[in-house]
Structures are given as C-alpha cells and as structure tokens.
CSV table of C-alpha atoms and ligand atoms in Angstrom, one decimal:
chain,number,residue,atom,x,y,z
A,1,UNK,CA,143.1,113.7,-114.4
A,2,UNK,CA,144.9,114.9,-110.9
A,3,UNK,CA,142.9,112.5,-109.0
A,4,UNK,CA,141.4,114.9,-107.1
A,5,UNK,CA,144.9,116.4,-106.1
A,6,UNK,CA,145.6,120.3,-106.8
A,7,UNK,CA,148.3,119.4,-108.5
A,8,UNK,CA,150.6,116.8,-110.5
A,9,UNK,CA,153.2,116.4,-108.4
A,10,UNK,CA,151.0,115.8,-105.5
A,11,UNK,CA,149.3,112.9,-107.4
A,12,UNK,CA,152.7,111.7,-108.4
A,13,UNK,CA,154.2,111.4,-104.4
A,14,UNK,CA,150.7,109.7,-103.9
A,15,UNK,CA,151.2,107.2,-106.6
A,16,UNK,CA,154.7,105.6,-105.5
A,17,UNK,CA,153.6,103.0,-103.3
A,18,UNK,CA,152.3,102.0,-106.6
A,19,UNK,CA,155.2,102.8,-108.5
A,20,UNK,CA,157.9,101.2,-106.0
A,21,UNK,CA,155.6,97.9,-106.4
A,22,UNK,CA,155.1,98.5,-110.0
A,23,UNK,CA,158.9,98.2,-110.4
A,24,UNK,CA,159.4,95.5,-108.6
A,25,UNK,CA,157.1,93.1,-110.1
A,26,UNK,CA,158.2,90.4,-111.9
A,27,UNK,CA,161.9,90.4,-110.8
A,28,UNK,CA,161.8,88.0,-107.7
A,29,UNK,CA,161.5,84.5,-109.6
A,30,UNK,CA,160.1,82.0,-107.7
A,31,UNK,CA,163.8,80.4,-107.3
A,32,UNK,CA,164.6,83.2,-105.3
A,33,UNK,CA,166.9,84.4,-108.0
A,34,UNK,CA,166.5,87.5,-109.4
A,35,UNK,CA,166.0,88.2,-113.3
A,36,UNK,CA,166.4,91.6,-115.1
A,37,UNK,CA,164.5,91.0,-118.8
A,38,UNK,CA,166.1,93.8,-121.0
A,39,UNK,CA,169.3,92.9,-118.7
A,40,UNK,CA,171.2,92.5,-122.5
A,41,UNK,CA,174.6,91.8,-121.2
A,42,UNK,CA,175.7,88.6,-120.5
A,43,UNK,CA,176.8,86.6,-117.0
A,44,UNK,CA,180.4,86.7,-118.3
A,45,UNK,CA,180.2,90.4,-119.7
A,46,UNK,CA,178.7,91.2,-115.9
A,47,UNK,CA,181.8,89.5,-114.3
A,48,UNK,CA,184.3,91.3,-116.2
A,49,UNK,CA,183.7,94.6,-115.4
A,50,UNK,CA,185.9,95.6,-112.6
A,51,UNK,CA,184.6,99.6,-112.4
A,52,UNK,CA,180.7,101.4,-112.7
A,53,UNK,CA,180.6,104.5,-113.7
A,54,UNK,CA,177.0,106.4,-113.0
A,55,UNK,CA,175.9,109.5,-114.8
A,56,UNK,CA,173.1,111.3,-114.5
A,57,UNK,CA,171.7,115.0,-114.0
A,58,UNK,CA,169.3,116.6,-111.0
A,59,UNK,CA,167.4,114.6,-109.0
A,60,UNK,CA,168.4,111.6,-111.0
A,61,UNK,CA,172.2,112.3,-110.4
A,62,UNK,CA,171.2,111.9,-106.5
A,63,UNK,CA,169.7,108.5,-107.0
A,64,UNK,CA,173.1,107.8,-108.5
A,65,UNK,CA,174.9,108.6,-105.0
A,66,UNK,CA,172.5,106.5,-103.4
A,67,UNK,CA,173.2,103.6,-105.8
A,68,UNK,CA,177.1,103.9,-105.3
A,69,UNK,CA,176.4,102.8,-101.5
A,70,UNK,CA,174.0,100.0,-102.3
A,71,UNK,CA,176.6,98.8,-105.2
A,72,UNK,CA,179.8,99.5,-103.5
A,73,UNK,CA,178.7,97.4,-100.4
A,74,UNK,CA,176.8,94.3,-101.8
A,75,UNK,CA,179.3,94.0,-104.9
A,76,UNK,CA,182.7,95.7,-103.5
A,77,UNK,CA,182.7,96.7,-107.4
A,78,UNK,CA,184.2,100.7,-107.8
A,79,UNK,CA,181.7,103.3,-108.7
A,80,UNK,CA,181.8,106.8,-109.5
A,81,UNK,CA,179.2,109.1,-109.7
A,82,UNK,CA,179.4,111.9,-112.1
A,83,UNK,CA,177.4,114.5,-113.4
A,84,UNK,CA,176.6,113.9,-117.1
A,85,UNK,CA,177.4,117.6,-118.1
A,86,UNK,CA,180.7,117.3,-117.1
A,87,UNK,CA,181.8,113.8,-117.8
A,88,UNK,CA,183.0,114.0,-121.4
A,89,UNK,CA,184.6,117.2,-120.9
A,90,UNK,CA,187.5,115.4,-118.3
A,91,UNK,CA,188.3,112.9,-120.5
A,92,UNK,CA,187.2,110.2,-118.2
A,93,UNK,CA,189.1,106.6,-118.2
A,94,UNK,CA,187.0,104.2,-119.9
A,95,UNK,CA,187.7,100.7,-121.3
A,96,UNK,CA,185.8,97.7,-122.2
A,97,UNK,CA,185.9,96.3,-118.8
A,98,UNK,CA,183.9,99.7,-117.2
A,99,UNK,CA,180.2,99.6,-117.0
A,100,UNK,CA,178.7,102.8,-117.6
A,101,UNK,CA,175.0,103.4,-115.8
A,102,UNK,CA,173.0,106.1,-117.1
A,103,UNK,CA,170.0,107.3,-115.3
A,104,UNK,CA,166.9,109.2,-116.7
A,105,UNK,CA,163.5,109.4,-116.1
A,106,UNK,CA,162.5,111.2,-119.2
A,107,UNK,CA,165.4,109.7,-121.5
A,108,UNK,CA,166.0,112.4,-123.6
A,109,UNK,CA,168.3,114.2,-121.5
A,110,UNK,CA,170.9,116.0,-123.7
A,111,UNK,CA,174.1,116.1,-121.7
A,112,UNK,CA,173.4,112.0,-120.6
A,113,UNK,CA,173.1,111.3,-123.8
A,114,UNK,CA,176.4,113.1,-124.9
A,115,UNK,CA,178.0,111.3,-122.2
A,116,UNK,CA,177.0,108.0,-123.2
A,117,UNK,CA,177.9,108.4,-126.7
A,118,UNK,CA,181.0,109.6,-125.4
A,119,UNK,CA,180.9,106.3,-123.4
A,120,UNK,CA,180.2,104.0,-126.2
A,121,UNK,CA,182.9,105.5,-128.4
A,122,UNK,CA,185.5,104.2,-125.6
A,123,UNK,CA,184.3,100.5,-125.8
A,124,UNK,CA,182.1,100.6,-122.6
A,125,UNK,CA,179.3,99.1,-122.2
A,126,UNK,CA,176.2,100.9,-121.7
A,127,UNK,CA,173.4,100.5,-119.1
A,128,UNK,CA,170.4,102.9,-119.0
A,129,UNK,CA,167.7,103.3,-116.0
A,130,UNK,CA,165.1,104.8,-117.6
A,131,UNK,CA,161.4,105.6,-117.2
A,132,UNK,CA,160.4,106.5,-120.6
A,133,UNK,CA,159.8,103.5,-123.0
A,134,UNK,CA,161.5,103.7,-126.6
A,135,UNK,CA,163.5,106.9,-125.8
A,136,UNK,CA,166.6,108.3,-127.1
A,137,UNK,CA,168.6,106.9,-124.2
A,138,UNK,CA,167.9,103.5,-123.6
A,139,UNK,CA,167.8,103.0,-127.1
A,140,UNK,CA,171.2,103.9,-127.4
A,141,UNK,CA,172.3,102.1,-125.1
A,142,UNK,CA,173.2,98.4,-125.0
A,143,UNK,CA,171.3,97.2,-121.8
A,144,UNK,CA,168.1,99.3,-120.3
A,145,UNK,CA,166.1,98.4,-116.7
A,146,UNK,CA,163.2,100.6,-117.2
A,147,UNK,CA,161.4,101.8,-114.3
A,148,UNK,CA,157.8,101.7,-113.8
A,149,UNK,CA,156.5,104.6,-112.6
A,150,UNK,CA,154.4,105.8,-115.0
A,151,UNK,CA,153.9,109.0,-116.7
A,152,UNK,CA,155.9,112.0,-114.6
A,153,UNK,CA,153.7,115.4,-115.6
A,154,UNK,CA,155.1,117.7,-112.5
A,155,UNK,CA,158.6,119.0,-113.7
A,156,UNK,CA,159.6,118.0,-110.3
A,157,UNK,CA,160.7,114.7,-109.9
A,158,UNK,CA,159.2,112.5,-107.3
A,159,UNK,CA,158.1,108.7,-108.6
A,160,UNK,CA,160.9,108.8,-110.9
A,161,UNK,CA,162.9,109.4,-108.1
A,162,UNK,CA,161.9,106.6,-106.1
A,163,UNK,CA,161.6,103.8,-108.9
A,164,UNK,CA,165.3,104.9,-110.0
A,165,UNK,CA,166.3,103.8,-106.4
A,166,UNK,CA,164.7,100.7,-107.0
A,167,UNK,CA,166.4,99.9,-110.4
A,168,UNK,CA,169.5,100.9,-108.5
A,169,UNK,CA,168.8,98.3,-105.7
A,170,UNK,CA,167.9,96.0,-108.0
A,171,UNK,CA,171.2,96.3,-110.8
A,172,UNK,CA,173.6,95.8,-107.3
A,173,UNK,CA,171.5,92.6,-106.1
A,174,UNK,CA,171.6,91.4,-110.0
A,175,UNK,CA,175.4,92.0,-110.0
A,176,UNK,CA,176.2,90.3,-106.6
A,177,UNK,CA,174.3,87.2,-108.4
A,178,UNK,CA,176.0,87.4,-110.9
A,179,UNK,CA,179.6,87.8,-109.3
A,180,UNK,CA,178.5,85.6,-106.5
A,181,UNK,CA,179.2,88.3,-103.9
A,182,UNK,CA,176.0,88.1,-101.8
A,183,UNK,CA,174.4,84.7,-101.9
A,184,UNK,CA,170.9,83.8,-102.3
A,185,UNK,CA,169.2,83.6,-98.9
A,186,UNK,CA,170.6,87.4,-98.1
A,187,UNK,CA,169.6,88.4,-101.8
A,188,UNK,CA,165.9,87.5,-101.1
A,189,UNK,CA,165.6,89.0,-97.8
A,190,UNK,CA,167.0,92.3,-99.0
A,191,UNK,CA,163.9,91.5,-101.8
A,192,UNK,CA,161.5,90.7,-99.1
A,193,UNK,CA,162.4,94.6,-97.2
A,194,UNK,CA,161.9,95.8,-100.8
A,195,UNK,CA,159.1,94.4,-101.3
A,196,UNK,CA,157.7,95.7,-98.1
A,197,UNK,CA,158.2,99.4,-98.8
A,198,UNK,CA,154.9,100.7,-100.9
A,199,UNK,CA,153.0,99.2,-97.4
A,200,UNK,CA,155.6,101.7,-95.5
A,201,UNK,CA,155.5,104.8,-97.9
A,202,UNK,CA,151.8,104.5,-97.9
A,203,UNK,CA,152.6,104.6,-93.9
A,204,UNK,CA,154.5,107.9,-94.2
A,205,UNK,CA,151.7,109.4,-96.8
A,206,UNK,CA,149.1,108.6,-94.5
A,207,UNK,CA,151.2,111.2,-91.9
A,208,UNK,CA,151.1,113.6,-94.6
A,209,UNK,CA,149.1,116.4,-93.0
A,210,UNK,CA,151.7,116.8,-89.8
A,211,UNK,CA,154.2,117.8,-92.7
A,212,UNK,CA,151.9,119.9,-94.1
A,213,UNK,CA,151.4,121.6,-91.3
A,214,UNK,CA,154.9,122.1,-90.7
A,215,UNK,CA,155.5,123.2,-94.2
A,216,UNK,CA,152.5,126.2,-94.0
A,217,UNK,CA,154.6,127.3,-91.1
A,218,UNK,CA,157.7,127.7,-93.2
A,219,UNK,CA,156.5,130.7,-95.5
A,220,UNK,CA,158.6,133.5,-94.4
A,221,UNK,CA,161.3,131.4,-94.2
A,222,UNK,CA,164.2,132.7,-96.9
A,223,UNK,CA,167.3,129.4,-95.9
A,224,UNK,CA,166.7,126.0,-94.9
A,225,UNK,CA,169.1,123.5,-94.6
A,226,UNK,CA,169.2,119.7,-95.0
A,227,UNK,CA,171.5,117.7,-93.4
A,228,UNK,CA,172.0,113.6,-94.0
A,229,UNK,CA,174.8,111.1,-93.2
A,230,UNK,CA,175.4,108.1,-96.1
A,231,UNK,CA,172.4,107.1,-97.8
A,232,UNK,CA,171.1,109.8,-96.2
A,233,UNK,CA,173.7,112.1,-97.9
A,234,UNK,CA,171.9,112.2,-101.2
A,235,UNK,CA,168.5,112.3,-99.8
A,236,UNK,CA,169.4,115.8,-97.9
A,237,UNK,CA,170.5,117.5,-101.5
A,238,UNK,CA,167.4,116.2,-103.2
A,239,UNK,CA,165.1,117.6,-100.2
A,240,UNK,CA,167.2,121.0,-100.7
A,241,UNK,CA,166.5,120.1,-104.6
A,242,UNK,CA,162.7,120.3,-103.9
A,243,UNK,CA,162.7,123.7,-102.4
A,244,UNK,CA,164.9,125.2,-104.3
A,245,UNK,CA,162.8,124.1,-107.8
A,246,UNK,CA,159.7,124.5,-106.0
A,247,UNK,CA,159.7,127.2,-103.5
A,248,UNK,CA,162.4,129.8,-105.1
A,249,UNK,CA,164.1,129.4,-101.7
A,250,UNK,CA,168.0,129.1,-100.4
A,251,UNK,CA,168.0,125.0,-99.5
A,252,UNK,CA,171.3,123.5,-99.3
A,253,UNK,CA,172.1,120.2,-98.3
A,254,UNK,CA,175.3,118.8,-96.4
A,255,UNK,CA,176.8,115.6,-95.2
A,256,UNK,CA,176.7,116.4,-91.6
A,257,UNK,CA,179.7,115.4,-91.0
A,258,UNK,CA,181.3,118.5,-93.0
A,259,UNK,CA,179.7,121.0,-91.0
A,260,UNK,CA,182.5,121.9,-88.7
A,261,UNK,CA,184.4,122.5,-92.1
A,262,UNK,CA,182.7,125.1,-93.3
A,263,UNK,CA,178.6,125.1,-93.5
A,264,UNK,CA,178.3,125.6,-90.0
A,265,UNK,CA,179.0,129.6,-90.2
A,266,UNK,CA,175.6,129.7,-92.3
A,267,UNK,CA,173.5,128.4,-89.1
A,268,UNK,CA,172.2,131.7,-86.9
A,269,UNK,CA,169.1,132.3,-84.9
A,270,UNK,CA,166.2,130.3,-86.0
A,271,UNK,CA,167.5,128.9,-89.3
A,272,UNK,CA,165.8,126.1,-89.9
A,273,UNK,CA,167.7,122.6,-90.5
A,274,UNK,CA,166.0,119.5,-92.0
A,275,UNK,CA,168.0,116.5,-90.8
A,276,UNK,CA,167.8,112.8,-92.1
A,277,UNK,CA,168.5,110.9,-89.3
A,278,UNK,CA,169.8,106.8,-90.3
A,279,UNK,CA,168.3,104.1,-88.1
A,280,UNK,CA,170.4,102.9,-85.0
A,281,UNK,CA,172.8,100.1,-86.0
A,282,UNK,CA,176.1,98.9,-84.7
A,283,UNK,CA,178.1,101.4,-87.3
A,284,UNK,CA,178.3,105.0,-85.3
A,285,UNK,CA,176.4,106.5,-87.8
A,286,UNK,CA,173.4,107.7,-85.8
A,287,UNK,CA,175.2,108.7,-82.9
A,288,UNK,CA,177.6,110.9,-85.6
A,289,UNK,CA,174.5,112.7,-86.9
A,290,UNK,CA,173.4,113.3,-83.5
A,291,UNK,CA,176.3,115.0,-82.6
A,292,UNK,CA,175.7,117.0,-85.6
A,293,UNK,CA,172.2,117.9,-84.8
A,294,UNK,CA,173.6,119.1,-81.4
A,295,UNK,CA,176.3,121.5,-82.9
A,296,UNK,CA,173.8,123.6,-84.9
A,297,UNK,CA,170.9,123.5,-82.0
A,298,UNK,CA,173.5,125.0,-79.6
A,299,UNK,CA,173.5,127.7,-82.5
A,300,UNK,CA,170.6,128.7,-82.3
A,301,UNK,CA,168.9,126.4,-85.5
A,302,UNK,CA,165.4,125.2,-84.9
A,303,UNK,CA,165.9,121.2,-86.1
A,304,UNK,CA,163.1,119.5,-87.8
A,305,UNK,CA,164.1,115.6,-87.7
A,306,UNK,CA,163.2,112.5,-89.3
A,307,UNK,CA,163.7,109.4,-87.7
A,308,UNK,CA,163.0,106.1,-87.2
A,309,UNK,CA,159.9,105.1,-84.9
A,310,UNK,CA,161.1,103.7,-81.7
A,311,UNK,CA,164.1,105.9,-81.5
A,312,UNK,CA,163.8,108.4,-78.2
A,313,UNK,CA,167.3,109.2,-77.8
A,314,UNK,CA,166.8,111.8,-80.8
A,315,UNK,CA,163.8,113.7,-79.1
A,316,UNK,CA,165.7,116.0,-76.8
A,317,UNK,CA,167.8,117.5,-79.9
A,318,UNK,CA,164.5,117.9,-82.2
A,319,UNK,CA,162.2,120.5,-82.2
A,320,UNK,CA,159.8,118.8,-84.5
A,321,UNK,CA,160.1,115.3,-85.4
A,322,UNK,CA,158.5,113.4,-88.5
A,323,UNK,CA,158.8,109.6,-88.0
A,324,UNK,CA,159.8,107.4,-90.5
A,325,UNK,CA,159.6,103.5,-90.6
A,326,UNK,CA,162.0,101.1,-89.5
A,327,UNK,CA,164.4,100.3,-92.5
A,328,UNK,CA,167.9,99.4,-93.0
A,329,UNK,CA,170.0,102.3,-93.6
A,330,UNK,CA,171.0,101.5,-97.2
A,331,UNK,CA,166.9,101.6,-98.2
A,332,UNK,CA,166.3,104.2,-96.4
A,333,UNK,CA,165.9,107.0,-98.8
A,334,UNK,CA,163.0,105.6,-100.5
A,335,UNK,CA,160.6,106.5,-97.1
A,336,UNK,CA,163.2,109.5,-95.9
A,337,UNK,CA,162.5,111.7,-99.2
A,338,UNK,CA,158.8,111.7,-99.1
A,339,UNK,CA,158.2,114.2,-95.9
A,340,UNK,CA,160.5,115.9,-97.8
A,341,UNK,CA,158.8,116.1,-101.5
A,342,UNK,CA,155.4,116.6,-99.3
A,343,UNK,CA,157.1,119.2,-97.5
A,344,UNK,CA,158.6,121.5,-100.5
A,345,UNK,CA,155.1,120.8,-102.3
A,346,UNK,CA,153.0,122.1,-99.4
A,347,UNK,CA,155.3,125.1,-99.0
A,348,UNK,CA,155.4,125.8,-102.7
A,349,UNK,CA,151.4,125.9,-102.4
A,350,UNK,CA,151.0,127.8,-99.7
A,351,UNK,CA,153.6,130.4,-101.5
A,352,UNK,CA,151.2,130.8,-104.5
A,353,UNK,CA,153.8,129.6,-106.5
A,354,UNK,CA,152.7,127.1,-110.0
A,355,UNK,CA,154.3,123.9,-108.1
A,356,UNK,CA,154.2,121.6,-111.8
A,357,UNK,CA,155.1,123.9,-114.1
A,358,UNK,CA,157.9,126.1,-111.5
A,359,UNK,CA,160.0,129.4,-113.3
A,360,UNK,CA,162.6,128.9,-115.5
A,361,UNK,CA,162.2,125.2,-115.8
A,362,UNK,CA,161.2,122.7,-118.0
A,363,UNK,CA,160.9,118.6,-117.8
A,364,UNK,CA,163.4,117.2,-120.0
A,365,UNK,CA,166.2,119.4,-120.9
A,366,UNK,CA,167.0,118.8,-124.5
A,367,UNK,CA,170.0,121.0,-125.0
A,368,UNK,CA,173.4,120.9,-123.4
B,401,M6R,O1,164.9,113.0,-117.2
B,401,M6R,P1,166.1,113.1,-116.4
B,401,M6R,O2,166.1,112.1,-115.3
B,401,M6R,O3,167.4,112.8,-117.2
B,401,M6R,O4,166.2,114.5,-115.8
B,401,M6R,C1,167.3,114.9,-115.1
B,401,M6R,C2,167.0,116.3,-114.4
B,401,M6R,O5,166.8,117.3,-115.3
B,401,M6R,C3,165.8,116.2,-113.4
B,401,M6R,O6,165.9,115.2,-112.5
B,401,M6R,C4,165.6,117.5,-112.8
B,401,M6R,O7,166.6,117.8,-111.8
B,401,M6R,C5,164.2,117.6,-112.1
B,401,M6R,N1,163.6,118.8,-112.3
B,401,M6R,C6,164.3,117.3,-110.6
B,401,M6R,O8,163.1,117.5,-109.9
C-alpha cells in the first residue's frame, strides 16, 4: 500500500509528478483556451468582481500566499490572504462584487468552513480548491476546482500542496481570460511551463538521496531557519512547516528581506539557514536574496541553498547547494518545496519520530 516507501508521506512527495499532471489534464483545450468544468460562475459574474479574498489554514494557507502573486500579477485583481480562523472574527468587508477562494485539501476543515459561511451570509460568492470530492466545503460553496492529487494518508501535506498551487495557477490564468488581462498566446505558454513541471519534479526526486544525506546530518540540530524572497516567501514558512510538524524542531521561516529588522539576532555559530533562492531575472530579486544570504554567513550561519542550475554566482555564499530546475519565479515553488518536504521527512526518520501520524496532530481538524 506504501509502494514500497517506509512511509505515506514519502509515497505522497513521490506521487506528485503525477498529481501536478493529474491536475492539469483536461484544462488546456485544444483552442488554446483554458476551461475550468465545475467553474459555476459565469464570464459576467468573473468580470465583476473587483477584490479575492483567500482563506485557508496550514500548509494550505501558504499555497494561498503563493496564489496572491500569481493572481495579483496576471489579473492586477486585489487579493488578500487570510487565515480562516481569524477571518470572521474581524468583521471582514465583503459584498457581492468580492470573490472569496477557499482552500482545502481535506474539505472538512472547521474554521474554513465557518469563514465561508460567514462569506456567503455577506453575498460573496464562493470558490473552493479542494482535494476531497463531495465534501463539506465545496459543497457549500458555489463554484469548486478540485485538485487531483489523490488520497493524502500522511497528516503532513505534500501533494495537496502542490496540486493547490496548480488550481491556484490555474483560477489566475482562467480569470485573466476571462477579464481579458493576459491574452492567449502568453496564457498557453505559461500552460506549456506548467505542463512541463511533473518531468522537472521527477528531476528534483531523482536528486533525492543528496537531501537525504544532508538531512541525516541535521539530527542534533535544535533551530533551522528558512529564508525565501516572493514566491519564494511562502515556500520558506511551509519548509519551516515541515520540520516543525515532523521533526518537533524550532523552523521558522522569513522573507529575507526582513532580516535586518529583527530575525537576524536569532542567527549565531552554526545555525543552519535554508534559503530559497528565485532564478536570475531582470527584477533585483536574486541579487536581494544574495545579499541576504551574505548577512547571516558573515554571522556565522552554515547556508544550505537552493537554486537554479546554471546559476554560479550563488556558490561562494553556500555551503551546501541543492539545485533546482530552471523555472520562472512565479512557478517556482512547485520544484523549490520538494528538497524541502524530502528534507523534513528524512530528518523526521532518522529522529525515530512516526513521520505520518506526528504528536499532537491529526489530518483534518474538525473543530474550531
Ligand atoms: O485540509 P486542509 O487543507 O483544510 O487542512 C489545513 C491544515 O490543517 C493542513 O494544511 C495542515 O497544516 C497540515 N498538517 C500541513 O502539513
């Protein structure tokens, strides 16, 4: 039933070049347009919402943060991100003309679904990413995109993960249709790179024993942190996520660029610091995180970075590098996390610790 995997979760991160496919099949027509089928909301409905409002808990409120920079840039449509349990409690403004995205693997979260009923109440429409067929969630809600990862066993979340991204991606490139923001031609190459990354995931799985190795190193360690820039942002708190759930260890994660505020009085003498570095581009982003890297190596932090193939001006500033594939920055996550969910498995195993059924936690929380 593992496939030959020790555990769940394993299986699962070997699965989602499967599951990143899985969800994509179906919604490149052969027009080149894109199609949604349980997309119940009308062209018209679509254009008239002028704010997105995402809520979600955990790992799935990080695929959220991701979303807001895929949305925000191809639509230039408003969203927020907000955790579920404390959305209805601010008495958010909501009107007909917000679309509210809810995203869930398991679909029975209790404090998403009090939000969205809260939602609903306030004339909003709406939408529900889930991954779980028929559940509460999507069947309260008046539009679904279901993801297609397949049954998620591990309480850690890991396909889910990734196949929300894609729904994510997918939803922005619907509503740039839709609104006529992005046209056609860009629409379909941003499918084609889609399309391409189970072939490059499978490229970073097949790597899997250098993170391994790396991980089985880590087991005194008591503090590691993650550090990301944009996209990469939300992929450093879901990599702090994993260890935390998995390994009972202090993981934070940080936008690098807030360091010098704060964070950087945690770094000392061999604290190790996981850092998602985005692909070169003509934005300054890579040279930002670079800077970044440098301020907590000249303070004594051993820096374990991941980063594209091809790029050398990282090397002298990392003391261990994973490469990722080349990607544009904004589908990034989907190969950045998984050194990341290998990593916290690993570690987790080589702890002794249950890695799919961890302490204190269960895999949909039903009560608020
Ligand atoms: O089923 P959901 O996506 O609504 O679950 C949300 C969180 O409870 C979930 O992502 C949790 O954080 C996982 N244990 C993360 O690995």
């Amino acid at each position: 039933e593992k496939d030959g995997h020790d555990w769940f979760m394993r299986k699962e991160i070997f699965e989602q070049p499967r599951a990143v496919a899985d969800s994509l099949l179906g919604r490149h027509a052969r027009n080149g347009l894109l199609q949604l089928d349980e997309m119940r909301l009308s062209d018209q409905e679509l254009r008239d919402i002028d704010k997105i409002i995402i809520i979600a808990c955990g790992t799935s409120f990080y695929a959220g943060l991701v979303a807001k920079y895929a949305i925000e840039h191809w639509t230039r449509v408003p969203v927020e991100v907000e955790l579920a349990s404390e959305f209805r409690y601010r008495d958010p403004i909501l009107d007909y003309s917000t679309l509210v995205v809810a995203i869930s693997q398991s679909g029975e979260t209790a404090d998403t679904l009090q939000a969205i009923r809260h939602a609903r109440l306030q004339r909003s429409k709406v939408l529900a990413i889930c991954n779980t067929n028929g559940s509460t969630i999507p069947r309260e809600s008046d539009a679904v995109i279901y993801t297609h990862a397949g049954p998620e066993i591990g309480v850690a979340s890991t396909k889910g993960f990734l196949t929300q991204l894609v729904a994510c991606y997918l939803l922005a490139l619907y509503l740039a249709q839709v609104k006529g923001t992005r046209y056609g031609d860009e629409i379909s190459e941003i499918m084609r790179q889609l399309e391409s990354i189970p072939d490059q995931i499978a490229a970073v799985l097949s790597r899997a024993d250098e993170v391994y190795e790396l991980a089985r190193a880590h087991v005194d360690t008591r503090s590691v942190l993650f550090l990301g820039r944009h996209a990469g942002y939300p992929v450093a708190l879901e990599g702090a996520l994993k260890l935390k759930e998995l390994a009972y260890i202090h993981a934070e994660g940080f936008a690098a660029g807030e360091l010098k505020h704060g964070p950087i009085a945690l770094v000392e003498e061999g604290l190790p610091v996981l850092c998602v570095v985005p692909p070169r581009g003509r934005d300054q982003l890579h040279e930002k995180m670079i800077s970044g890297i440098q301020e907590v190596r000249a303070r004594g932090a051993r820096t374990i970075c991941l980063a594209e193939e091809g790029d050398t001006s990282i090397e002298p500033y990392a003391d261990h590098l994973i490469r990722l594939p080349r990607v544009p920055v904004l589908l990034q996550p989907l190969v950045a996390v998984v050194p990341l969910q290998l990593f916290a498995c690993e570690l987790a195993t080589a702890m002794g610790h249950d890695v799919d059924q961890p302490r204190n936690l269960a895999k949909s929380v039903t009560v608020e």
